XYZ file of C-alpha atoms in Angstrom:
234
model
C -43.121 -29.156 3.530
C -41.686 -30.466 6.816
C -39.348 -32.783 4.955
C -38.117 -29.889 2.835
C -37.442 -27.860 5.946
C -35.472 -30.721 7.423
C -33.374 -30.993 4.237
C -32.716 -27.288 4.219
C -31.790 -27.409 7.898
C -29.307 -30.213 7.278
C -27.765 -28.401 4.340
C -27.469 -25.179 6.343
C -25.872 -26.957 9.280
C -23.480 -28.749 6.959
C -22.504 -25.462 5.278
C -21.856 -23.793 8.633
C -19.778 -26.756 9.795
C -17.794 -26.641 6.569
C -17.076 -22.910 6.989
C -16.041 -23.327 10.599
C -13.744 -26.214 9.632
C -12.209 -24.285 6.713
C -11.724 -20.986 8.585
C -8.538 -21.862 10.493
C -6.934 -23.147 7.244
C -7.386 -19.751 5.690
C -5.904 -17.799 8.647
C -2.245 -18.008 7.583
C 0.494 -15.535 8.242
C 1.157 -14.192 4.745
C 3.310 -11.706 2.890
C 1.344 -8.966 1.147
C 1.557 -8.384 -1.741
C 2.841 -11.832 -2.591
C 4.986 -10.866 -5.599
C 7.860 -8.495 -6.380
C 10.405 -7.926 -9.144
C 13.816 -9.581 -9.030
C 16.721 -7.184 -8.467
C 14.567 -4.386 -7.064
C 13.344 -3.106 -3.736
C 9.839 -3.678 -2.350
C 7.569 -3.137 0.633
C 6.099 -6.248 2.241
C 3.422 -6.382 4.906
C 3.360 -9.486 7.069
C -0.353 -10.021 7.719
C -0.843 -11.786 11.061
C -4.373 -13.053 11.960
C -5.180 -14.158 15.500
C -6.480 -17.748 15.516
C -7.111 -18.161 19.218
C -10.426 -17.361 20.834
C -8.935 -17.290 24.298
C -5.536 -15.609 23.821
C -3.956 -12.729 21.967
C -0.841 -12.470 19.750
C 1.960 -10.563 21.508
C 5.067 -11.478 19.518
C 6.008 -12.057 15.835
C 9.416 -13.214 14.626
C 10.208 -13.350 10.881
C 13.359 -15.164 9.668
C 14.876 -13.942 6.406
C 16.628 -16.435 4.090
C 20.349 -16.783 4.801
C 21.045 -18.064 1.266
C 19.653 -14.843 -0.213
C 20.839 -12.057 2.137
C 19.100 -8.671 1.897
C 21.410 -5.708 2.472
C 18.610 -3.208 3.096
C 15.918 -4.058 5.668
C 13.828 -1.348 7.312
C 10.738 -1.689 9.465
C 7.801 0.662 9.628
C 6.731 1.791 13.082
C 3.662 0.048 14.439
C 1.922 1.764 17.389
C 2.181 -0.360 20.469
C 4.851 -2.682 19.094
C 8.655 -2.598 19.272
C 10.648 -3.905 16.289
C 14.122 -5.326 16.658
C 16.403 -6.558 13.844
C 19.100 -9.153 14.532
C 22.168 -9.261 12.304
C 24.081 -12.362 11.258
C 27.463 -12.636 9.463
C 27.409 -13.524 5.772
C 29.213 -16.574 4.519
C 30.255 -14.591 1.457
C 30.466 -10.756 1.763
C 28.594 -8.762 -0.872
C 28.959 -5.231 -2.166
C 26.208 -2.633 -2.102
C 26.679 0.871 -3.548
C 30.442 0.507 -3.300
C 30.358 -0.728 0.282
C 31.452 -4.223 1.421
C 28.710 -5.858 3.446
C 29.770 -8.605 5.860
C 26.489 -9.068 7.782
C 22.797 -8.734 7.075
C 19.506 -8.826 8.994
C 18.573 -12.412 9.782
C 15.492 -12.002 11.945
C 12.959 -9.269 12.659
C 11.009 -9.473 15.932
C 7.972 -7.398 16.861
C 7.029 -7.447 20.551
C 3.820 -5.909 21.849
C 3.868 -3.326 24.612
C 2.173 -4.154 27.910
C -1.580 -4.329 27.379
C -1.285 -4.504 23.563
C -2.119 -7.623 21.560
C -3.851 -8.863 18.418
C -7.156 -10.007 19.836
C -9.830 -12.546 18.865
C -11.061 -12.150 15.263
C -8.425 -9.469 14.644
C -5.304 -9.161 12.475
C -2.391 -6.811 12.201
C 0.134 -5.937 9.484
C 3.857 -5.406 10.017
C 5.456 -3.567 7.119
C 9.072 -3.990 5.994
C 11.110 -2.482 3.177
C 13.313 -5.151 1.609
C 16.144 -5.084 -0.943
C 18.036 -5.629 -3.002
C 15.975 -8.619 -4.014
C 17.970 -11.522 -5.468
C 17.909 -12.331 -9.195
C 18.881 -15.998 -8.906
C 15.715 -17.322 -7.303
C 11.969 -17.121 -7.947
C 10.888 -16.826 -4.301
C 11.843 -15.906 -0.787
C 10.556 -18.174 1.968
C 10.327 -16.374 5.352
C 9.375 -18.642 8.250
C 7.439 -16.839 10.958
C 6.855 -17.628 14.619
C 3.673 -16.377 16.288
C 3.524 -16.196 20.120
C 0.317 -15.833 22.192
C -0.045 -14.320 25.651
C -0.965 -17.747 27.096
C 2.432 -19.138 26.059
C 1.297 -20.920 22.905
C 3.793 -20.743 20.008
C 2.823 -21.406 16.384
C 5.549 -21.833 13.771
C 4.579 -20.929 10.215
C 7.554 -22.604 8.513
C 6.351 -25.408 6.208
C 6.845 -25.336 2.445
C 4.401 -26.719 -0.141
C 5.047 -30.407 -1.061
C 3.754 -32.029 -4.244
C 1.695 -28.961 -5.035
C -0.381 -29.227 -1.822
C -0.518 -26.513 0.850
C 0.780 -27.577 4.271
C -1.028 -26.980 7.515
C 1.385 -24.239 8.656
C 2.793 -22.638 5.460
C 5.605 -20.117 5.697
C 5.028 -16.658 4.183
C 6.423 -16.561 0.626
C 7.360 -13.662 -1.561
C 7.372 -14.738 -5.228
C 9.927 -13.010 -7.463
C 9.223 -12.293 -11.110
C 11.816 -11.589 -13.833
C 12.895 -7.980 -14.145
C 11.330 -6.142 -17.079
C 13.808 -5.642 -19.922
C 14.935 -1.998 -20.157
C 14.478 -0.317 -23.537
C 12.482 -3.145 -25.024
C 9.892 -1.974 -27.549
C 8.632 1.585 -27.909
C 8.056 3.962 -25.083
C 4.505 3.920 -23.855
C 2.175 6.917 -23.523
C -1.022 6.005 -21.700
C -1.084 2.461 -23.041
C -0.037 3.368 -26.652
C 3.436 3.085 -28.128
C 5.197 6.263 -29.235
C 5.085 4.989 -32.806
C 1.314 4.690 -32.609
C 1.052 8.114 -31.038
C 3.270 9.654 -33.713
C 1.241 8.010 -36.507
C -1.961 9.281 -34.926
C -0.490 12.807 -34.725
C 0.588 12.725 -38.375
C -2.839 11.455 -39.434
C -4.492 14.213 -37.432
C -2.234 16.822 -39.045
C -3.063 15.459 -42.526
C -6.780 15.494 -41.827
C -6.556 18.932 -40.348
C -4.653 20.263 -43.385
C -7.167 18.613 -45.731
C -9.988 20.222 -43.814
C -8.421 23.675 -44.186
C -7.998 23.168 -47.923
C -11.609 22.039 -48.316
C -12.779 24.923 -46.191
C -10.820 27.415 -48.298
C -12.264 25.965 -51.507
C -15.732 26.224 -50.031
C -15.198 29.877 -49.159
C -13.864 30.543 -52.653
C -16.848 28.890 -54.303
C -19.204 30.841 -52.040
C -17.629 34.171 -52.973
C -17.743 33.323 -56.643
C -21.420 32.372 -56.437
C -22.277 35.681 -54.662
C -20.391 37.664 -57.345
C -22.235 35.858 -60.172
C -25.580 36.419 -58.434
C -24.922 40.158 -58.162
C -23.965 40.393 -61.872
C -27.112 38.584 -62.870
C -29.245 40.942 -60.733
C -27.599 44.004 -62.220
C -28.214 42.751 -65.791
């Protein structure tokens, strides 16, 4: 029994050590949700966990891709934090809703008010509305810098290499192809309009058949009653 307890103790200790070792690797700064449709607009929340047990996060800076400028960037107010967007000139101006755009947001910085921070074992989310999303790429990589109140700075800017996740991966928004407009039948609660129409026609046919059968039944019933009365009279 004592040997079994020792084995269980070793396994438990090993499991705890494994979890403690793996925990920091999971605490990335990420974009939530991680996917959006090309050519559209979306809301992204930058989820920022605090990895330090002795300091709190007081500043977050997100860099948007210069090669895929976004003409509409809006931040959602976060209590206790001030958001500031920095513009940068575009190498090639773009048009949006008939307006020529010569500059776009390059960085977004959130700075905590005095006494505010993301503490130990805590996380915060910073929401942004982004658009118009590009159609010529399948992802947006948005390097993020995290600053702690003890002066430590962590840069989440690395990209995956050879299919392996780096130590400090940058937040990524994956872009999926835009759904084709007008493809197939219109849907009604998961069924195509053709299927719904067929079902309606079938229901009408069955309903009509039911009425006919019901009418015949009533007719037969009346005839039977009349014959019974004649027989009784005779």
